Amino acid sequence: MDVIRFRFDGRGIEAEQGQSIGAALIAAGYRSWRSTRRTGQPRGVFCGIGVCFDCLVTVNGSPNQRACLTEARHDDQVATQEGAGRDHLAG
Ligand code: FES
């Protein structure tokens, strides 16, 4: 199985080729990578099938990517998402 590497909040993460970002983060020991808009509660994978949107991350500058469905790719820059993750749209 081929191994790829990506960055999560600046830290190196290894994943198997074809593995989702969410699966790779869980395998690396992470359980949450987003906070809710109003109360800032931590969220990670809940449904694991693309329905709940709890697992949103920012990937290569694009917010609102579902980590459970998004395939990890070599050299991706993945970041924790705060709130709605739409700061780049302001202004
Ligand atoms: S965990 Fe529910 S959409 Fe990703």
Coordinates of N, CA and C and ligand atoms in Angstrom, one line a residue:
M1 N 0.9 -1.2 0.0 CA 0.0 0.0 0.0 C 0.9 1.2 0.0
D2 N 0.6 2.1 -0.9 CA 1.4 3.4 -1.0 C 1.0 4.3 0.1
V3 N 2.0 5.0 0.6 CA 1.8 6.0 1.7 C 2.0 7.4 1.1
I4 N 1.1 8.3 1.4 CA 1.2 9.7 1.1 C 1.3 10.5 2.3
R5 N 1.8 11.7 2.2 CA 1.9 12.6 3.4 C 1.3 13.9 3.1
F6 N 0.5 14.4 4.1 CA 0.0 15.8 4.0 C 0.2 16.5 5.3
R7 N -0.2 17.8 5.3 CA 0.0 18.6 6.5 C -1.3 18.9 7.1
F8 N -1.4 18.8 8.4 CA -2.6 19.2 9.1 C -2.2 20.2 10.2
D9 N -2.7 21.4 10.0 CA -2.3 22.5 10.9 C -0.8 22.5 11.1
G10 N -0.1 22.3 10.0 CA 1.4 22.4 10.0 C 2.1 21.1 10.4
R11 N 1.4 20.1 10.9 CA 2.0 18.8 11.3 C 1.9 17.8 10.2
G12 N 2.9 17.0 10.1 CA 2.9 15.9 9.1 C 2.0 14.8 9.4
I13 N 1.2 14.3 8.5 CA 0.3 13.2 8.7 C 0.6 12.2 7.5
E14 N 0.7 10.9 7.9 CA 0.8 9.9 6.8 C -0.6 9.2 6.6
A15 N -0.9 8.9 5.4 CA -2.1 8.2 5.0 C -1.8 7.2 3.9
E16 N -2.7 6.2 3.9 CA -2.6 5.3 2.8 C -3.2 5.9 1.5
Q17 N -2.7 5.5 0.4 CA -3.3 6.0 -0.9 C -4.8 5.7 -0.9
G18 N -5.6 6.6 -1.2 CA -7.0 6.4 -1.3 C -7.8 6.6 0.0
Q19 N -7.1 6.8 1.1 CA -7.7 7.0 2.4 C -8.3 8.4 2.5
S20 N -9.4 8.5 3.2 CA -10.0 9.9 3.4 C -9.2 10.7 4.4
I21 N -9.3 12.0 4.3 CA -8.6 12.8 5.3 C -9.1 12.5 6.7
G22 N -10.4 12.3 6.9 CA -11.0 12.0 8.2 C -10.4 10.7 8.7
A23 N -10.3 9.6 7.9 CA -9.7 8.4 8.4 C -8.3 8.5 8.8
A24 N -7.5 9.3 8.0 CA -6.1 9.5 8.3 C -5.9 10.3 9.6
L25 N -6.8 11.3 9.8 CA -6.7 12.1 11.0 C -7.0 11.2 12.2
I26 N -8.0 10.4 12.1 CA -8.4 9.5 13.2 C -7.2 8.5 13.5
A27 N -6.7 7.9 12.4 CA -5.5 7.0 12.6 C -4.3 7.7 13.2
A28 N -4.2 9.0 13.0 CA -3.1 9.7 13.6 C -3.4 10.2 15.1
G29 N -4.6 9.9 15.5 CA -5.0 10.2 16.9 C -5.8 11.4 17.1
Y30 N -6.3 12.0 16.1 CA -7.1 13.2 16.2 C -8.6 12.8 16.3
R31 N -9.4 13.5 17.0 CA -10.8 13.2 17.2 C -11.7 14.4 16.8
S32 N -11.1 15.6 16.7 CA -11.9 16.8 16.3 C -11.0 17.7 15.6
W33 N -11.6 18.4 14.6 CA -10.8 19.4 13.8 C -11.7 20.5 13.3
R34 N -12.8 20.7 14.0 CA -13.6 21.8 13.6 C -14.3 22.3 14.9
S35 N -14.7 23.6 15.0 CA -15.5 24.0 16.1 C -16.8 24.6 15.6
T36 N -17.8 24.5 16.4 CA -19.1 24.9 15.9 C -19.2 26.4 15.9
R37 N -20.1 27.0 15.1 CA -20.2 28.4 14.9 C -20.5 29.2 16.1
R38 N -21.5 28.7 16.9 CA -22.0 29.6 18.0 C -21.3 29.3 19.3
T39 N -21.0 28.0 19.6 CA -20.5 27.7 21.0 C -19.1 27.2 20.9
G40 N -18.5 27.0 19.7 CA -17.1 26.6 19.7 C -16.9 25.2 20.1
Q41 N -17.9 24.3 20.1 CA -17.7 22.9 20.5 C -16.9 22.2 19.5
P42 N -16.1 21.2 19.9 CA -15.3 20.5 18.9 C -16.1 19.4 18.2
R43 N -15.7 19.3 16.9 CA -16.4 18.3 16.1 C -15.4 17.6 15.2
G44 N -15.7 16.3 14.9 CA -14.9 15.5 14.0 C -15.8 14.6 13.2
V45 N -15.5 13.4 12.9 CA -16.3 12.5 12.2 C -17.5 12.0 13.1
F46 N -18.7 12.1 12.6 CA -19.9 11.7 13.3 C -20.6 10.6 12.4
C47 N -21.1 10.9 11.3 CA -21.8 9.9 10.5 C -20.8 9.1 9.6
G48 N -19.7 9.7 9.1 CA -18.7 9.1 8.3 C -19.2 8.8 6.9
I49 N -20.3 9.3 6.5 CA -20.8 9.0 5.1 C -21.3 10.3 4.4
G50 N -20.9 11.4 4.9 CA -21.1 12.6 4.1 C -22.5 13.3 4.4
V51 N -23.2 12.9 5.4 CA -24.5 13.5 5.7 C -24.5 14.6 6.7
C52 N -23.8 14.5 7.8 CA -23.9 15.4 8.9 C -23.1 16.7 8.8
F53 N -22.1 16.7 8.0 CA -21.2 17.9 7.8 C -20.5 18.3 9.1
D54 N -20.4 17.4 10.1 CA -19.6 17.7 11.3 C -18.1 17.7 11.1
C55 N -17.7 17.1 10.0 CA -16.2 16.8 9.8 C -15.6 17.9 8.9
L56 N -16.2 19.0 8.8 CA -15.6 20.0 7.8 C -14.2 20.4 8.1
V57 N -13.4 20.5 7.1 CA -12.0 21.0 7.2 C -11.7 22.0 6.1
T58 N -10.7 22.7 6.2 CA -10.2 23.5 5.1 C -9.1 22.8 4.4
V59 N -9.2 22.6 3.1 CA -8.2 21.8 2.3 C -7.6 22.7 1.2
N60 N -6.3 23.0 1.3 CA -5.7 23.8 0.3 C -6.4 25.2 0.2
G61 N -6.8 25.7 1.3 CA -7.5 27.0 1.3 C -9.0 27.0 1.0
S62 N -9.5 25.9 0.7 CA -11.0 25.8 0.4 C -11.7 25.2 1.7
P63 N -12.5 26.1 2.3 CA -13.2 25.6 3.5 C -14.4 24.7 3.2
N64 N -15.0 24.1 4.2 CA -16.2 23.3 4.1 C -16.0 22.0 3.3
Q65 N -14.9 21.4 3.4 CA -14.7 20.1 2.7 C -14.9 19.0 3.8
R66 N -15.7 18.1 3.4 CA -16.0 17.0 4.3 C -14.9 16.0 4.4
A67 N -14.3 15.9 5.5 CA -13.1 15.1 5.7 C -13.4 13.6 5.5
C68 N -14.6 13.2 5.8 CA -15.0 11.8 5.7 C -15.1 11.4 4.2
L69 N -15.2 12.3 3.3 CA -15.4 12.0 1.9 C -14.2 12.4 1.0
T70 N -13.4 13.3 1.5 CA -12.3 13.9 0.7 C -11.1 13.0 0.8
E71 N -10.6 12.6 -0.3 CA -9.4 11.7 -0.3 C -8.2 12.5 0.0
A72 N -7.4 12.0 0.9 CA -6.1 12.7 1.2 C -5.2 12.6 0.1
R73 N -4.5 13.7 -0.3 CA -3.6 13.7 -1.4 C -2.3 14.2 -0.9
H74 N -1.2 13.7 -1.6 CA 0.1 14.1 -1.2 C 0.3 15.6 -1.2
D75 N 0.9 16.1 -0.2 CA 1.2 17.5 0.0 C 0.0 18.4 0.2
D76 N -1.2 17.9 0.4 CA -2.4 18.7 0.8 C -2.0 19.5 2.0
Q77 N -2.6 20.7 2.1 CA -2.5 21.5 3.3 C -3.9 21.5 3.9
V78 N -4.1 20.8 5.0 CA -5.4 20.6 5.7 C -5.3 21.5 7.0
A79 N -6.4 22.2 7.2 CA -6.4 23.0 8.4 C -7.7 22.9 9.2
T80 N -7.6 23.0 10.5 CA -8.8 23.1 11.3 C -9.7 24.2 10.8
Q81 N -11.0 24.0 10.9 CA -11.9 25.0 10.4 C -12.7 25.6 11.6
E82 N -12.6 26.9 11.7 CA -13.3 27.6 12.8 C -14.6 28.2 12.3
G83 N -15.7 27.9 13.0 CA -17.0 28.4 12.6 C -17.4 28.0 11.2
A84 N -17.9 28.9 10.4 CA -18.4 28.7 9.1 C -17.3 28.5 8.1
G85 N -16.1 28.9 8.4 CA -15.0 28.7 7.5 C -15.1 29.6 6.3
R86 N -15.7 30.7 6.4 CA -15.9 31.5 5.2 C -15.2 32.8 5.2
D87 N -14.2 32.9 6.0 CA -13.5 34.2 6.2 C -12.9 34.7 4.9
H88 N -12.5 33.8 4.0 CA -11.9 34.2 2.8 C -12.9 34.9 1.8
L89 N -14.2 34.7 2.1 CA -15.2 35.4 1.2 C -15.5 36.8 1.7
A90 N -15.1 37.2 2.9 CA -15.4 38.5 3.4 C -14.6 39.5 2.6
G91 N -15.1 40.7 2.5 CA -14.4 41.8 1.9 C -14.3 41.7 0.5
Ligands
FES1 S1 -18.7 12.8 9.3 FE1 -20.7 13.3 8.6 S2 -20.4 14.4 6.8 FE2 -18.4 13.7 7.4

